Amino acid sequence: MNKFYDAAEFFTAEEILNTQKRRLIEIFEILNNNKFSNFYKQRIFQHNNFDEVLAKIRKCDNKTDFYALFRQLVPFTTKQDLRENYPDKLCCCEKNNYVRMHCSSGTTGNPTAIFYTKQDLDTWSRLMARSLFAAGVRPDDVFQNMSGYGLFTGGLGIHQGAETLGCLTIPAGAGNSKRQIKLLQDFSVSVIHILPSYALHIADVIGGEENLKQKFPNLRIGIVGAEPYTEESRNRIQKALGVKVFNNFGMSEMNGPGVGIECEHQNGIHIWEDAYIVEIIDPKTGEILPDGEIGELVLTTLTRKGMPILRYRTRDLTKILGRDCPCGRNHVRIERILGRSDDMFIIRGVNIFPMQIETILLNFPEISNNYLIQLEKNPQTNLDDLRIKVEIKNEFFAENVRHLRNLQKRIETALRDEILVRPIIELVQHNSLPKTEGKAKRVFDLREK
Ligand code: AMP
Ligand code: ZN
């Protein structure tokens, strides 16, 4: 059996750099020579002579110089830029060259539309297949894709990756847990792709059963991503579903899933650097941060020809963990996404990320897998209140009131110690909070704006 799906997985640092240089030149040629989009042409080549730029890139013989030049030439692209150029002003090819479009899952304003040529779809599929392979998926696996299809890239993107790898691929879509479980059993599924919030829900439905291995004898891998989740969630999903969970990362602006994934060591997400340039910046100043410091991830597509996006400010917060790995891959490893800069909320002057709350909550065995965060204005005190509703497992909900009061207090204290604000904890019955089929909405801000 091959050790890799694509030789690029095991490129040396030098090979990665040379590939980046070569591909950036190809992208610059497209941006400068196309007749359809002026966006980057204006931004980059209005003030820089094209031929000189290429000559300079070719001359860079080390990474520091190459990245410095890249940053000097290319300004950031923001979500706002993409919105202003909606729907297709970043497209660099003739219209009839495109074969697919997807949208980002934003909820406000114009969405972001991404267009793919046939070649772009092939490159993306191979990146996705490579990602699945790195997580241990093999052509003889049966792969159930339990995420929504449609505009969201987690449906077709994952699907085409699994098919390209050669798996029997079941387009189960999102929701309908009973049918999902029947498919898992009837087709001896070995790999699932699932959103963490939905995995936690399914875990509630089938988890903890003693005959898990009998029911799902082949199930072994969970590809889990598309929204932030904590190590505690990973542990719960692994235990309840009997799978090893691999964090899989991507976004529609960068094709979709397949930007990076964890390898068998589950020690951070390898981002495929032959296809993306990775930077971490201080979100306030835009300065590059040293490895190990938390900041905003900035990504550049190096292989998408129909609609390149350069130095895109993802708003995802993470840090660089390392540039090598016991698996032998030299593609940079980043920390699981800690949240988006716009997920953060401020209550009583304290900045809080939902994931900090999840980390604490899921450490309580009494709490089942669903919770909801509500920010409210208290009419009496005129202060902001942080109300957290947590579902309690049935066996604990039946406990006497004193036990429940005590649990409530312990959760309150644990959270206060972490986030420095004492929340109001409401214990609610299992299955009583709303469930979403796509990405979970857990924070509701009810304060007057
Ligand atoms: P979309 O617009 O639907 O492509 O969503 C992309 C966004 O989903 C990213 O920018 C991240 O905020 C989030 N996301 C995707 N994968 C992960 C992951 N593995 N962990 C955390 N967040 C993720
Ligand atoms: Zn690795």
Coordinates of C-alpha atoms and ligand atoms in Angstrom, one line a residue:
M1 CA 0.0 0.0 0.0
N2 CA 1.3 3.4 -0.9
K3 CA 2.4 5.7 1.9
F4 CA 0.9 8.7 0.3
Y5 CA -1.8 9.7 -2.1
D6 CA 0.1 12.5 -3.7
A7 CA 3.9 12.8 -3.7
A8 CA 3.5 16.5 -2.7
E9 CA 2.5 15.3 0.8
F10 CA 6.1 14.4 1.5
F11 CA 7.8 17.4 -0.1
T12 CA 10.8 18.7 1.7
A13 CA 10.7 22.3 2.9
E14 CA 12.7 23.3 -0.1
E15 CA 10.4 21.5 -2.6
I16 CA 7.4 23.3 -0.9
L17 CA 9.1 26.6 -1.4
N18 CA 10.0 26.0 -5.0
T19 CA 6.4 24.9 -5.7
Q20 CA 5.1 28.0 -4.1
K21 CA 7.3 30.2 -6.2
R22 CA 6.4 28.4 -9.4
R23 CA 2.7 28.5 -8.7
L24 CA 2.6 32.1 -7.5
I25 CA 4.2 33.1 -10.8
E26 CA 1.5 31.1 -12.6
I27 CA -1.2 32.9 -10.6
F28 CA 0.4 36.3 -11.2
E29 CA 0.4 35.5 -15.0
I30 CA -3.3 34.8 -14.8
L31 CA -4.1 37.9 -12.8
N32 CA -2.1 40.2 -15.0
N33 CA -3.0 38.7 -18.4
N34 CA -6.7 38.0 -18.0
K35 CA -9.4 40.2 -19.7
F36 CA -12.1 39.6 -17.1
S37 CA -11.1 40.7 -13.7
N38 CA -9.3 43.9 -12.8
F39 CA -9.2 43.5 -9.0
Y40 CA -5.7 42.1 -8.5
K41 CA -4.3 43.6 -11.7
Q42 CA -5.0 47.0 -10.2
R43 CA -3.8 46.2 -6.7
I44 CA -0.6 44.4 -7.6
F45 CA 0.5 45.5 -11.1
Q46 CA -0.5 49.1 -11.2
H47 CA 2.6 50.0 -9.2
N48 CA 4.8 47.1 -10.0
N49 CA 6.2 46.2 -13.4
F50 CA 5.0 42.7 -14.2
D51 CA 8.3 41.3 -15.7
E52 CA 10.3 42.8 -12.9
V53 CA 8.1 41.1 -10.3
L54 CA 8.5 37.7 -11.9
A55 CA 12.3 38.2 -12.1
K56 CA 12.4 39.1 -8.4
I57 CA 10.4 36.0 -7.4
R58 CA 12.6 33.8 -9.5
K59 CA 15.7 35.3 -7.8
C60 CA 14.5 34.6 -4.2
D61 CA 16.4 31.6 -3.0
N62 CA 15.1 31.4 0.5
K63 CA 11.8 31.5 2.2
T64 CA 12.4 34.7 4.2
D65 CA 13.0 36.7 1.0
F66 CA 10.2 35.1 -0.9
Y67 CA 7.6 35.8 1.8
A68 CA 8.9 39.3 2.4
L69 CA 8.5 40.0 -1.4
F70 CA 5.1 38.4 -1.5
R71 CA 3.9 40.6 1.4
Q72 CA 5.4 43.7 -0.1
L73 CA 3.6 43.0 -3.4
V74 CA 0.2 41.7 -2.3
P75 CA -2.2 43.5 0.0
F76 CA -4.7 41.6 2.1
T77 CA -8.1 40.6 0.6
T78 CA -11.0 40.9 3.1
K79 CA -14.5 39.5 3.2
Q80 CA -15.7 43.0 2.4
D81 CA -13.6 42.9 -0.9
L82 CA -15.3 39.7 -1.8
R83 CA -18.8 41.1 -1.0
E84 CA -18.1 44.2 -3.1
N85 CA -17.0 42.1 -6.0
Y86 CA -20.0 39.8 -5.7
P87 CA -21.0 37.8 -7.6
D88 CA -18.2 37.2 -10.2
K89 CA -15.8 40.2 -10.5
L90 CA -12.9 38.1 -9.3
C91 CA -13.4 35.5 -12.1
C92 CA -10.4 35.4 -14.5
C93 CA -11.8 33.2 -17.2
E94 CA -14.4 33.2 -19.9
K95 CA -17.8 32.5 -18.3
N96 CA -18.3 29.1 -20.1
N97 CA -15.1 27.7 -18.6
Y98 CA -16.8 27.5 -15.2
V99 CA -18.6 24.3 -14.2
R100 CA -19.5 24.9 -10.5
M101 CA -20.2 27.5 -8.0
H102 CA -20.5 27.4 -4.2
C103 CA -21.2 30.0 -1.5
S104 CA -19.8 30.7 1.9
S105 CA -22.1 30.1 4.8
G106 CA -22.2 33.7 6.0
T107 CA -25.5 34.9 7.3
T108 CA -25.4 38.7 6.8
G109 CA -25.1 40.8 3.6
N110 CA -24.1 39.3 0.2
P111 CA -22.7 35.8 0.5
T112 CA -19.4 35.1 -1.2
A113 CA -19.7 33.2 -4.4
I114 CA -16.8 31.0 -5.5
F115 CA -16.5 29.7 -9.1
Y116 CA -14.6 26.6 -10.2
T117 CA -13.3 25.6 -13.6
K118 CA -13.2 21.8 -14.5
Q119 CA -9.5 21.9 -13.7
D120 CA -10.1 23.7 -10.4
L121 CA -12.6 21.0 -9.4
D122 CA -10.1 18.3 -10.2
T123 CA -7.3 20.0 -8.2
W124 CA -9.7 20.4 -5.2
S125 CA -10.8 16.8 -5.4
R126 CA -7.3 15.6 -5.3
L127 CA -6.5 17.9 -2.3
M128 CA -9.5 16.5 -0.6
A129 CA -8.6 12.9 -1.5
R130 CA -5.1 13.6 -0.2
S131 CA -6.5 14.9 3.1
L132 CA -8.7 11.8 3.6
F133 CA -5.7 9.6 2.8
A134 CA -3.6 11.4 5.4
A135 CA -6.3 10.7 8.0
G136 CA -6.1 7.0 7.2
V137 CA -9.0 6.7 4.7
R138 CA -8.4 4.1 1.9
P139 CA -10.1 3.2 -1.4
D140 CA -11.8 0.2 0.1
D141 CA -13.6 2.3 2.8
V142 CA -17.3 2.9 2.7
F143 CA -17.7 6.6 3.3
Q144 CA -20.9 8.2 4.6
N145 CA -21.1 12.0 4.1
M146 CA -23.4 13.2 6.8
S147 CA -23.3 16.9 6.0
G148 CA -25.7 19.1 4.0
Y149 CA -25.2 19.2 0.2
G150 CA -26.1 22.3 -1.8
L151 CA -24.2 25.5 -1.7
F152 CA -22.2 24.4 1.3
T153 CA -18.9 23.0 0.2
G154 CA -18.9 20.3 2.9
G155 CA -21.4 18.3 0.8
L156 CA -20.1 18.0 -2.8
G157 CA -16.5 18.9 -1.7
I158 CA -16.1 16.0 0.6
H159 CA -18.1 13.8 -1.6
Q160 CA -15.9 14.3 -4.7
G161 CA -12.8 13.8 -2.5
A162 CA -14.0 10.5 -1.2
E163 CA -15.0 9.3 -4.7
T164 CA -11.7 10.5 -6.2
L165 CA -9.9 8.4 -3.5
G166 CA -12.0 5.5 -4.6
C167 CA -14.3 5.0 -1.6
L168 CA -17.9 3.8 -2.0
T169 CA -19.5 7.2 -1.1
I170 CA -22.9 7.6 0.4
P171 CA -24.4 11.1 0.0
A172 CA -26.5 10.8 3.2
G173 CA -26.8 14.6 3.7
A174 CA -27.6 16.2 7.0
G175 CA -30.2 15.3 9.6
N176 CA -32.6 12.4 10.0
S177 CA -30.6 10.5 12.6
K178 CA -32.6 7.3 12.3
R179 CA -31.9 7.0 8.6
Q180 CA -28.3 7.9 9.1
I181 CA -27.9 5.1 11.6
K182 CA -29.7 2.6 9.3
L183 CA -27.3 3.6 6.5
L184 CA -24.3 3.1 8.8
Q185 CA -25.5 -0.4 9.6
D186 CA -26.8 -1.6 6.3
F187 CA -23.7 -0.6 4.3
S188 CA -21.1 -1.4 6.9
V189 CA -19.8 2.1 6.8
S190 CA -16.2 2.6 7.9
V191 CA -15.7 6.4 7.6
I192 CA -18.1 9.3 8.3
H193 CA -17.8 12.9 7.6
I194 CA -19.9 14.9 10.1
L195 CA -20.1 18.4 11.6
P196 CA -19.1 18.3 15.3
S197 CA -22.4 19.7 16.5
Y198 CA -24.2 17.0 14.6
A199 CA -21.7 14.3 15.8
L200 CA -22.5 15.3 19.4
H201 CA -26.1 14.9 18.7
I202 CA -25.8 11.5 17.0
A203 CA -23.5 10.6 19.9
D204 CA -26.5 11.3 22.2
V205 CA -28.7 9.1 20.1
I206 CA -26.4 6.1 19.8
G207 CA -23.5 6.8 22.0
G208 CA -22.4 4.9 25.0
E209 CA -24.1 1.7 23.9
E210 CA -22.2 -1.3 24.9
N211 CA -22.8 -3.1 21.7
L212 CA -21.3 -0.2 19.6
K213 CA -18.8 -2.5 18.0
Q214 CA -21.4 -5.1 17.2
K215 CA -23.7 -2.5 15.7
F216 CA -21.1 -0.7 13.6
P217 CA -18.3 -3.2 13.3
N218 CA -16.4 -1.4 10.6
L219 CA -16.8 2.2 11.7
R220 CA -13.3 3.5 12.5
I221 CA -12.8 7.1 11.2
G222 CA -14.7 10.4 11.8
I223 CA -13.7 13.3 9.5
V224 CA -15.0 16.2 11.6
G225 CA -14.8 19.9 10.8
A226 CA -16.5 22.9 9.2
E227 CA -17.1 24.6 12.6
P228 CA -15.0 25.0 15.8
Y229 CA -15.0 22.3 18.4
T230 CA -12.9 21.5 21.4
E231 CA -10.7 18.6 22.5
E232 CA -13.5 17.7 24.9
S233 CA -15.9 17.4 22.0
R234 CA -13.4 15.2 20.1
N235 CA -13.1 12.9 23.1
R236 CA -16.8 12.6 23.5
I237 CA -17.4 11.9 19.8
Q238 CA -14.5 9.3 19.7
K239 CA -15.9 7.5 22.7
A240 CA -19.5 7.6 21.8
L241 CA -19.1 6.6 18.1
G242 CA -16.1 4.4 18.4
V243 CA -14.1 6.3 15.8
K244 CA -10.8 8.2 15.7
V245 CA -11.7 11.8 14.9
F246 CA -9.6 13.9 12.5
N247 CA -10.0 17.6 12.4
N248 CA -10.6 18.7 8.8
F249 CA -10.4 22.3 7.8
G250 CA -11.3 24.5 4.9
M251 CA -13.5 27.3 3.7
S252 CA -15.3 28.1 0.5
E253 CA -13.0 31.0 -0.3
M254 CA -10.1 28.5 -0.4
N255 CA -12.2 25.9 -2.4
G256 CA -13.8 24.3 0.6
P257 CA -12.7 21.4 2.8
G258 CA -9.3 19.9 1.9
V259 CA -7.2 22.9 2.9
G260 CA -5.8 20.8 5.6
I261 CA -6.4 17.9 8.0
E262 CA -4.8 16.1 10.9
C263 CA -2.6 13.1 10.2
E264 CA -2.6 9.9 12.3
H265 CA -0.9 11.8 15.1
Q266 CA -3.9 14.1 15.7
N267 CA -1.4 16.9 16.6
G268 CA -2.7 19.9 14.7
I269 CA -3.9 20.5 11.2
H270 CA -1.4 20.1 8.4
I271 CA -2.2 22.8 5.8
W272 CA -1.2 21.8 2.3
E273 CA 1.5 24.4 1.6
D274 CA 2.1 23.4 -2.0
A275 CA -1.5 24.7 -2.6
Y276 CA -1.9 27.4 0.0
I277 CA 0.4 30.1 1.5
V278 CA -0.2 30.2 5.2
E279 CA 0.4 33.4 7.4
I280 CA -0.7 34.3 10.9
I281 CA -1.2 38.0 11.6
D282 CA -2.1 40.2 14.5
P283 CA -5.8 41.0 13.6
K284 CA -5.4 44.5 14.9
T285 CA -2.2 45.6 13.2
G286 CA -1.9 43.2 10.3
E287 CA 1.7 42.4 11.4
I288 CA 3.0 38.9 10.9
L289 CA 3.2 37.0 14.2
P290 CA 6.0 34.6 15.1
D291 CA 5.2 30.8 15.3
G292 CA 3.3 29.9 18.4
E293 CA 1.4 33.1 18.8
I294 CA -2.3 33.2 18.4
G295 CA -3.6 35.4 15.5
E296 CA -5.7 35.5 12.4
L297 CA -5.1 33.0 9.7
V298 CA -4.4 34.5 6.2
L299 CA -4.5 32.1 3.2
T300 CA -3.6 32.3 -0.5
T301 CA -4.8 29.9 -3.1
L302 CA -1.9 28.7 -5.3
T303 CA -3.8 26.2 -7.5
R304 CA -7.2 27.7 -8.2
K305 CA -6.9 29.1 -11.7
G306 CA -10.5 30.4 -12.3
M307 CA -10.7 32.6 -9.3
P308 CA -7.5 33.0 -7.3
I309 CA -7.8 34.7 -3.9
L310 CA -4.6 36.1 -2.4
R311 CA -3.8 36.9 1.3
Y312 CA -7.4 36.3 2.4
R313 CA -8.1 37.4 6.0
T314 CA -10.1 34.3 7.2
R315 CA -11.0 35.8 10.6
D316 CA -10.2 32.3 12.0
L317 CA -8.0 32.4 15.1
T318 CA -5.2 29.9 15.5
K319 CA -1.4 29.5 15.8
I320 CA 1.4 27.7 14.1
L321 CA 2.3 24.6 16.1
G322 CA 5.2 23.3 14.1
R323 CA 6.7 22.7 10.7
D324 CA 7.6 19.0 11.0
C325 CA 5.7 16.0 12.3
P326 CA 6.5 12.4 13.2
C327 CA 4.4 11.4 10.1
G328 CA 7.2 12.9 8.0
R329 CA 5.1 15.6 6.4
N330 CA 6.6 19.1 6.3
H331 CA 3.4 21.0 5.7
V332 CA 2.9 23.5 8.5
R333 CA 0.7 22.3 11.4
I334 CA -1.8 24.8 12.9
E335 CA -3.8 24.6 16.2
R336 CA -7.4 23.7 15.9
I337 CA -9.4 26.8 15.1
L338 CA -10.1 28.5 18.4
G339 CA -12.9 30.6 17.1
R340 CA -13.5 33.4 14.6
S341 CA -12.6 36.9 15.5
D342 CA -16.3 37.7 15.1
D343 CA -17.4 34.9 17.4
M344 CA -16.0 36.7 20.4
F345 CA -18.5 38.5 22.6
I346 CA -17.9 41.0 25.3
I347 CA -19.8 40.7 28.6
R348 CA -19.1 43.0 31.5
G349 CA -16.0 44.1 29.8
V350 CA -14.6 40.6 29.4
N351 CA -13.8 39.1 26.0
I352 CA -15.1 35.5 25.7
F353 CA -15.0 32.9 23.0
P354 CA -17.7 30.2 23.0
M355 CA -15.1 27.5 22.8
Q356 CA -13.8 28.5 26.3
I357 CA -17.3 27.7 27.6
E358 CA -17.6 24.5 25.7
T359 CA -14.3 23.3 27.1
I360 CA -15.6 23.7 30.6
L361 CA -19.1 22.4 30.0
L362 CA -18.1 19.1 28.3
N363 CA -15.9 18.2 31.2
F364 CA -19.0 17.6 33.3
P365 CA -20.2 14.0 32.7
E366 CA -23.7 15.0 33.7
I367 CA -24.0 17.4 30.8
S368 CA -25.2 15.9 27.6
N369 CA -24.0 17.3 24.3
N370 CA -26.1 20.4 23.6
Y371 CA -26.0 23.8 25.1
L372 CA -26.9 27.4 24.3
I373 CA -25.4 30.7 25.3
Q374 CA -27.7 33.7 25.8
L375 CA -26.5 37.3 26.4
E376 CA -29.2 39.4 28.0
K377 CA -29.6 42.9 29.6
N378 CA -30.9 42.5 33.1
P379 CA -33.6 45.2 33.5
Q380 CA -33.1 45.4 37.3
T381 CA -29.4 45.9 37.5
N382 CA -29.0 47.2 33.9
L383 CA -25.9 44.9 33.6
D384 CA -25.3 42.2 31.0
D385 CA -26.1 38.7 32.1
L386 CA -24.6 35.6 30.6
R387 CA -27.2 32.8 30.7
I388 CA -26.1 29.3 29.7
K389 CA -28.7 26.6 29.1
V390 CA -27.3 23.1 29.3
E391 CA -29.0 19.8 28.6
I392 CA -28.6 17.3 31.4
K393 CA -28.4 13.5 30.7
N394 CA -31.6 11.8 31.6
E395 CA -30.1 9.6 34.3
F396 CA -28.9 12.8 36.1
F397 CA -32.0 14.9 35.5
A398 CA -33.9 12.4 37.5
E399 CA -31.8 13.2 40.6
N400 CA -33.2 15.1 43.5
V401 CA -33.3 18.9 43.6
R402 CA -30.4 19.2 46.0
H403 CA -28.1 17.2 43.7
L404 CA -29.1 19.4 40.7
R405 CA -28.6 22.6 42.7
N406 CA -25.2 21.4 43.6
L407 CA -24.3 20.6 40.0
Q408 CA -25.5 24.0 38.9
K409 CA -23.2 25.6 41.4
R410 CA -20.3 23.6 40.4
I411 CA -20.8 24.5 36.7
E412 CA -21.2 28.1 37.6
T413 CA -18.0 28.1 39.6
A414 CA -15.9 26.3 37.0
L415 CA -17.0 28.7 34.4
R416 CA -16.4 31.8 36.5
D417 CA -12.9 30.6 37.2
E418 CA -12.2 30.3 33.5
I419 CA -14.0 33.3 32.0
L420 CA -14.1 35.6 35.1
V421 CA -17.8 36.3 34.8
R422 CA -20.3 34.4 36.9
P423 CA -22.9 33.0 34.5
I424 CA -26.5 32.0 35.2
I425 CA -26.8 28.3 34.6
E426 CA -30.1 26.7 33.6
L427 CA -30.2 23.0 33.6
V428 CA -32.7 21.8 31.1
Q429 CA -34.0 18.4 30.1
H430 CA -32.2 16.3 27.4
N431 CA -33.4 17.1 23.9
S432 CA -35.1 20.3 24.8
L433 CA -32.8 22.8 23.2
P434 CA -33.2 23.6 19.5
K435 CA -31.0 21.6 17.1
T436 CA -29.7 22.9 13.8
E437 CA -29.0 20.8 10.7
G438 CA -26.1 22.8 9.4
K439 CA -23.5 24.6 11.5
A440 CA -24.7 25.1 15.0
K441 CA -25.8 28.5 16.3
R442 CA -25.0 28.5 20.0
V443 CA -24.8 32.1 20.9
F444 CA -27.8 34.4 21.0
D445 CA -27.3 38.0 21.8
L446 CA -30.6 39.4 23.1
R447 CA -29.1 42.7 24.3
E448 CA -30.4 45.8 22.6
K449 CA -27.8 47.1 20.1
Ligands
AMP1 P1 -17.8 28.1 4.8 O1 -18.0 29.5 4.5 O2 -19.0 27.3 5.0 O3 -16.9 27.5 3.8 O4 -17.1 28.1 6.3 C1 -15.7 28.3 6.5 C2 -15.5 28.5 7.9 O5 -15.9 27.4 8.7 C3 -14.0 28.7 8.3 O6 -13.6 30.0 8.0 C4 -14.0 28.4 9.7 O7 -14.5 29.5 10.5 C5 -15.0 27.3 9.9 N1 -14.3 26.0 9.9 C6 -14.1 25.2 8.8 N2 -13.5 24.1 9.2 C7 -13.2 24.2 10.6 C8 -12.6 23.4 11.5 N3 -12.0 22.2 11.3 N4 -12.5 23.9 12.8 C9 -13.1 25.1 13.1 N5 -13.7 25.9 12.2 C10 -13.8 25.4 10.9
ZN2 ZN 1.6 14.7 10.6

